[in-house]
CSV table of C-alpha atoms and ligand atoms in Angstrom, one decimal:
chain,number,residue,atom,x,y,z
A,1,MET,CA,10.2,18.8,-32.2
A,2,VAL,CA,11.4,15.4,-31.3
A,3,VAL,CA,12.4,14.2,-27.9
A,4,ILE,CA,15.3,11.8,-28.3
A,5,ASN,CA,18.0,10.0,-26.4
A,6,ARG,CA,19.5,6.7,-27.1
A,7,LYS,CA,19.3,5.9,-23.4
A,8,GLY,CA,16.1,4.5,-21.9
A,9,GLY,CA,14.3,5.9,-18.9
A,10,VAL,CA,15.7,9.5,-19.1
A,11,GLY,CA,12.2,11.0,-19.4
A,12,LYS,CA,11.5,11.2,-23.1
A,13,SER,CA,7.9,10.2,-22.8
A,14,THR,CA,7.3,12.3,-19.7
A,15,ILE,CA,8.8,15.3,-21.4
A,16,ALA,CA,7.0,14.8,-24.7
A,17,VAL,CA,3.5,14.4,-23.2
A,18,ASN,CA,3.9,17.3,-20.7
A,19,LEU,CA,5.5,19.6,-23.3
A,20,ALA,CA,2.5,18.9,-25.6
A,21,ALA,CA,0.2,19.7,-22.7
A,22,VAL,CA,1.8,23.1,-21.9
A,23,GLN,CA,2.0,24.1,-25.6
A,24,GLY,CA,-1.5,22.9,-26.1
A,25,GLN,CA,-2.6,25.3,-23.5
A,26,ASN,CA,-0.6,28.2,-25.1
A,27,PHE,CA,-1.9,27.5,-28.6
A,28,THR,CA,-5.5,27.0,-27.7
A,29,PRO,CA,-7.5,29.0,-30.3
A,30,THR,CA,-9.4,31.9,-28.8
A,31,GLY,CA,-12.2,32.1,-31.4
A,32,PRO,CA,-15.2,29.8,-31.7
A,33,ILE,CA,-14.2,26.1,-31.4
A,34,ASP,CA,-14.5,24.0,-34.6
A,35,PRO,CA,-14.8,20.5,-33.3
A,36,ASP,CA,-13.6,19.1,-36.7
A,37,ALA,CA,-10.4,21.1,-36.9
A,38,ASP,CA,-7.1,19.5,-35.9
A,39,ALA,CA,-5.8,20.7,-32.5
A,40,PRO,CA,-3.0,23.2,-32.9
A,41,VAL,CA,-0.7,20.9,-30.9
A,42,VAL,CA,-0.3,17.2,-31.7
A,43,ALA,CA,1.7,14.7,-29.8
A,44,CYS,CA,3.0,11.7,-31.7
A,45,GLY,CA,4.5,8.4,-30.6
A,46,ILE,CA,6.7,6.4,-32.9
A,47,ASP,CA,7.7,4.2,-29.9
A,48,PRO,CA,6.9,0.5,-30.6
A,49,GLN,CA,6.4,0.2,-26.8
A,50,GLY,CA,3.8,2.9,-27.1
A,51,SER,CA,4.4,4.5,-23.7
A,52,MET,CA,2.9,7.7,-24.9
A,53,GLU,CA,-0.2,5.8,-26.2
A,54,ASP,CA,-0.6,4.1,-22.8
A,55,TRP,CA,-0.6,7.5,-21.2
A,56,ALA,CA,-2.9,9.2,-23.7
A,57,ASP,CA,-5.3,6.3,-23.3
A,58,ARG,CA,-5.7,6.9,-19.6
A,59,VAL,CA,-6.5,10.6,-20.0
A,60,PRO,CA,-10.1,11.5,-20.9
A,61,GLU,CA,-9.8,13.0,-24.3
A,62,GLU,CA,-11.7,16.2,-23.5
A,63,LEU,CA,-9.1,16.9,-20.8
A,64,LEU,CA,-6.1,16.6,-23.1
A,65,PRO,CA,-5.1,20.0,-24.4
A,66,PHE,CA,-3.6,18.4,-27.5
A,67,ASP,CA,-4.4,15.7,-30.1
A,68,TYR,CA,-2.6,12.4,-29.9
A,69,MET,CA,-1.6,10.3,-32.8
A,70,SER,CA,0.5,7.2,-33.2
A,71,THR,CA,2.7,7.4,-36.3
A,72,LYS,CA,4.1,4.0,-35.7
A,73,GLY,CA,4.3,2.1,-39.0
A,74,LYS,CA,3.0,5.1,-41.0
A,75,PRO,CA,5.9,6.5,-42.9
A,76,GLY,CA,5.4,10.0,-44.2
A,77,MET,CA,2.6,10.8,-41.7
A,78,LEU,CA,4.8,13.2,-39.7
A,79,ALA,CA,5.6,15.2,-42.9
A,80,GLU,CA,1.9,15.3,-43.8
A,81,LEU,CA,1.0,16.6,-40.3
A,82,LYS,CA,3.8,19.2,-40.5
A,83,ALA,CA,2.3,20.5,-43.7
A,84,ASP,CA,-1.1,20.9,-42.1
A,85,PRO,CA,-1.6,24.7,-41.6
A,86,SER,CA,-3.8,24.3,-38.6
A,87,VAL,CA,-1.1,22.4,-36.7
A,88,ALA,CA,1.3,24.8,-34.9
A,89,ARG,CA,3.5,22.4,-32.9
A,90,ILE,CA,4.2,18.7,-33.2
A,91,VAL,CA,5.9,16.9,-30.3
A,92,VAL,CA,7.3,13.4,-31.1
A,93,ASP,CA,8.2,10.9,-28.5
A,94,SER,CA,10.8,8.3,-29.5
A,95,PRO,CA,12.0,5.1,-28.1
A,96,GLY,CA,15.5,4.5,-26.8
A,97,PHE,CA,17.7,2.8,-29.4
A,98,MET,CA,20.4,0.7,-28.0
A,99,ASP,CA,20.4,-1.7,-31.0
A,100,THR,CA,22.5,0.5,-33.1
A,101,ASP,CA,25.2,-0.9,-35.3
A,102,PRO,CA,28.3,-0.9,-33.1
A,103,ASP,CA,30.6,-1.3,-36.1
A,104,ALA,CA,29.1,1.6,-38.1
A,105,GLU,CA,31.8,3.9,-39.5
A,106,LEU,CA,31.9,7.3,-37.8
A,107,ALA,CA,30.6,8.9,-41.0
A,108,THR,CA,27.7,6.6,-41.5
A,109,ASP,CA,24.2,6.4,-40.0
A,110,PRO,CA,24.5,4.4,-36.8
A,111,LEU,CA,20.7,3.8,-36.4
A,112,GLY,CA,20.9,0.4,-38.0
A,113,HIS,CA,18.1,-1.5,-39.8
A,114,GLY,CA,14.5,-2.5,-39.1
A,115,ALA,CA,11.2,-0.8,-38.4
A,116,ALA,CA,12.2,1.1,-35.4
A,117,ALA,CA,15.3,2.5,-37.1
A,118,ASP,CA,13.2,3.5,-40.1
A,119,ALA,CA,10.7,5.3,-37.9
A,120,LEU,CA,13.5,7.2,-36.2
A,121,ARG,CA,14.9,8.2,-39.6
A,122,ASP,CA,11.5,9.3,-40.8
A,123,MET,CA,11.1,11.4,-37.6
A,124,LEU,CA,14.5,13.0,-37.9
A,125,GLU,CA,14.0,13.9,-41.5
A,126,VAL,CA,11.2,16.4,-40.6
A,127,ALA,CA,12.6,17.5,-37.2
A,128,ASP,CA,13.1,21.2,-36.6
A,129,LEU,CA,14.4,20.8,-33.1
A,130,ALA,CA,15.5,17.9,-30.9
A,131,VAL,CA,15.1,18.0,-27.1
A,132,VAL,CA,17.6,15.7,-25.4
A,133,PRO,CA,16.9,14.8,-21.8
A,134,ILE,CA,20.0,14.1,-19.8
A,135,THR,CA,20.0,13.0,-16.2
A,136,PRO,CA,22.5,13.6,-13.3
A,137,GLU,CA,23.2,9.9,-13.4
A,138,PHE,CA,26.6,9.4,-15.1
A,139,MET,CA,25.3,6.4,-17.0
A,140,SER,CA,23.1,8.6,-19.2
A,141,TRP,CA,25.9,10.9,-20.3
A,142,SER,CA,27.7,8.8,-22.9
A,143,PRO,CA,24.5,7.7,-24.7
A,144,SER,CA,23.5,11.4,-24.7
A,145,GLU,CA,26.7,12.4,-26.3
A,146,TYR,CA,26.3,9.6,-28.8
A,147,THR,CA,22.8,10.9,-29.6
A,148,ILE,CA,24.0,14.4,-30.2
A,149,GLU,CA,27.3,13.6,-31.9
A,150,ARG,CA,26.3,10.7,-34.1
A,151,VAL,CA,22.6,11.2,-34.8
A,152,LEU,CA,21.8,14.9,-34.5
A,153,LYS,CA,24.9,16.8,-35.5
A,154,PRO,CA,25.5,14.9,-38.8
A,155,ARG,CA,21.9,15.7,-39.8
A,156,GLY,CA,22.3,19.3,-38.9
A,157,ILE,CA,19.3,19.1,-36.5
A,158,PRO,CA,19.3,21.9,-33.9
A,159,TYR,CA,19.0,20.6,-30.4
A,160,ILE,CA,18.6,21.6,-26.8
A,161,ALA,CA,19.7,19.5,-23.8
A,162,VAL,CA,17.6,19.5,-20.7
A,163,VAL,CA,18.6,18.1,-17.3
A,164,ASN,CA,15.8,15.8,-16.1
A,165,LEU,CA,15.3,13.9,-12.9
A,166,TRP,CA,17.5,16.1,-10.8
A,167,ASP,CA,16.4,15.6,-7.1
A,168,PRO,CA,17.0,18.8,-5.2
A,169,ARG,CA,17.4,16.7,-2.1
A,170,ASP,CA,20.6,15.2,-3.6
A,171,GLY,CA,22.1,18.6,-3.5
A,172,GLU,CA,23.3,21.3,-5.9
A,173,THR,CA,26.5,19.4,-6.7
A,174,ASP,CA,24.6,16.7,-8.7
A,175,ARG,CA,23.0,19.4,-10.8
A,176,ALA,CA,26.3,21.4,-11.2
A,177,ARG,CA,28.1,18.3,-12.3
A,178,VAL,CA,25.8,17.4,-15.2
A,179,GLU,CA,25.4,21.0,-16.2
A,180,ALA,CA,29.2,21.4,-16.4
A,181,TRP,CA,29.4,18.2,-18.5
A,182,ILE,CA,26.9,19.6,-20.9
A,183,ASP,CA,28.4,23.0,-21.0
A,184,GLU,CA,32.0,21.7,-21.5
A,185,ARG,CA,30.8,20.1,-24.7
A,186,GLY,CA,29.2,23.3,-25.9
A,187,TYR,CA,25.7,21.8,-26.1
A,188,PRO,CA,22.9,24.3,-25.9
A,189,ARG,CA,21.0,23.7,-22.6
A,190,ALA,CA,17.7,24.8,-21.0
A,191,ARG,CA,18.8,26.8,-18.0
A,192,GLU,CA,16.5,25.2,-15.5
A,193,PRO,CA,16.4,21.4,-14.9
A,194,ILE,CA,13.2,19.4,-14.6
A,195,ARG,CA,13.3,18.3,-11.1
A,196,LYS,CA,12.5,14.8,-9.9
A,197,TYR,CA,9.1,14.8,-8.2
A,198,LYS,CA,7.0,11.8,-7.3
A,199,ILE,CA,4.0,13.5,-8.8
A,200,HIS,CA,5.4,13.1,-12.3
A,201,ALA,CA,5.8,9.4,-11.9
A,202,HIS,CA,2.3,9.1,-10.3
A,203,ALA,CA,0.8,11.2,-13.0
A,204,ALA,CA,1.8,8.8,-15.7
A,205,GLU,CA,0.1,6.0,-13.8
A,206,GLY,CA,-3.1,8.1,-13.2
A,207,GLY,CA,-3.2,9.5,-16.8
A,208,LEU,CA,-2.6,13.1,-15.7
A,209,VAL,CA,-0.6,15.9,-17.5
A,210,VAL,CA,1.1,18.8,-15.8
A,211,THR,CA,-1.5,21.3,-16.9
A,212,GLN,CA,-4.0,19.4,-14.7
A,213,TYR,CA,-1.8,19.5,-11.6
A,214,LYS,CA,-2.8,21.7,-8.6
A,215,GLU,CA,-1.5,25.2,-8.6
A,216,SER,CA,0.0,25.0,-5.2
A,217,GLY,CA,2.8,23.4,-3.2
A,218,THR,CA,4.9,20.7,-4.8
A,219,ALA,CA,2.5,20.2,-7.7
A,220,LEU,CA,3.0,23.9,-8.7
A,221,ARG,CA,6.8,23.5,-8.6
A,222,ALA,CA,6.6,20.4,-10.6
A,223,ARG,CA,4.5,21.9,-13.3
A,224,GLU,CA,6.5,25.1,-13.3
A,225,ASP,CA,9.5,23.2,-14.6
A,226,PHE,CA,7.6,22.3,-17.8
A,227,TYR,CA,6.4,25.8,-18.4
A,228,LYS,CA,10.0,27.0,-18.2
A,229,LEU,CA,11.1,24.2,-20.6
A,230,ALA,CA,8.4,25.2,-23.0
A,231,LEU,CA,9.7,28.8,-23.0
A,232,ALA,CA,13.3,27.7,-23.5
A,233,ILE,CA,12.1,25.6,-26.5
A,234,GLU,CA,10.1,28.4,-28.1
A,235,GLN,CA,13.3,30.5,-27.9
A,236,ALA,CA,15.3,27.8,-29.5
A,237,LEU,CA,12.9,27.2,-32.4
B,1,ATP,N1,11.1,14.7,-13.6
B,1,ATP,C1,10.6,13.5,-13.2
B,1,ATP,N2,10.3,13.3,-11.9
B,1,ATP,C2,9.9,12.1,-11.5
B,1,ATP,N3,9.8,11.0,-12.2
B,1,ATP,C3,10.1,11.1,-13.5
B,1,ATP,C4,10.6,12.3,-14.1
B,1,ATP,N4,10.9,12.1,-15.4
B,1,ATP,C5,10.6,10.8,-15.6
B,1,ATP,N5,10.2,10.2,-14.5
B,1,ATP,C6,9.8,8.8,-14.4
B,1,ATP,O1,11.0,8.0,-14.8
B,1,ATP,C7,10.6,6.9,-15.6
B,1,ATP,C8,11.1,7.0,-17.0
B,1,ATP,O2,10.6,8.1,-17.6
B,1,ATP,P1,10.0,7.9,-19.1
B,1,ATP,O3,9.2,6.7,-19.3
B,1,ATP,O4,9.4,9.2,-19.5
B,1,ATP,O5,11.5,7.8,-19.9
B,1,ATP,P2,11.7,7.4,-21.4
B,1,ATP,O6,13.0,8.1,-21.7
B,1,ATP,O7,10.6,7.7,-22.2
B,1,ATP,O8,12.0,5.8,-21.3
B,1,ATP,P3,12.0,4.8,-22.6
B,1,ATP,O9,13.3,5.0,-23.2
B,1,ATP,O10,11.9,3.5,-21.9
B,1,ATP,O11,10.9,5.1,-23.5
B,1,ATP,C9,9.1,6.9,-15.5
B,1,ATP,O12,8.7,6.1,-14.4
B,1,ATP,C10,8.7,8.3,-15.2
B,1,ATP,O13,7.5,8.4,-14.6
B,2,MG,MG1,9.4,6.4,-23.5
């Protein structure tokens, strides 16, 4: 599955890394552990900025319930990984892509040219499901629509929208507005949003993933959102 949105800062990397963590926990083999086998869940970054790499670098490897790989500049590696029978789930983080060709005809691929565009195409070719984070902020809506209408739909890639960065303190109206916008367009959507919690932003800095959060208070609520998203995604697959 790929986490994608043309808009930057909507939470693609946060979602990719934490989704991989929750799935890594779910797919942990129960038998004797073979240290040489690939982990059943692999997180990949094609992002030239490498935000996922930064994150993975800060987490002690034995604490990460998934493997991490950078597929940046390695065409075909995702397809190879997908063919590996010991790998059950692959989560790919992708960069925002504002440098699309603005004059591209509606029927043509708007991703443009260059290494980043090639990496996106390589990723989309093997994608079984796209996760599209959309925030309550109006500015993220049009790029989200573009991502779905121009990039995902023409390729026939199934997708699921998820509201991210909803701050419950801003009230239910904010949540209802973005959900109504998604629903009006008939986009499949995870029922529950990922709420905005400071702990997520701090976790990135401290190299933590949700499966390491405390199981009480705010940390529990924050991690719960990702468990719910993982379930919604399993249903969509
Ligand atoms: N649910 C959340 N609660 C709190 N902070 C969040 C949440 N989701 C994302 N953030 C924060 O918002 C910022 C942007 O998130 P992130 O880097 O995951 O977005 P992105 O879509 O990957 O951005 P880019 O397009 O630049 O790669 C980060 O500082 C991150 O910690
Ligand atoms: Mg990112």
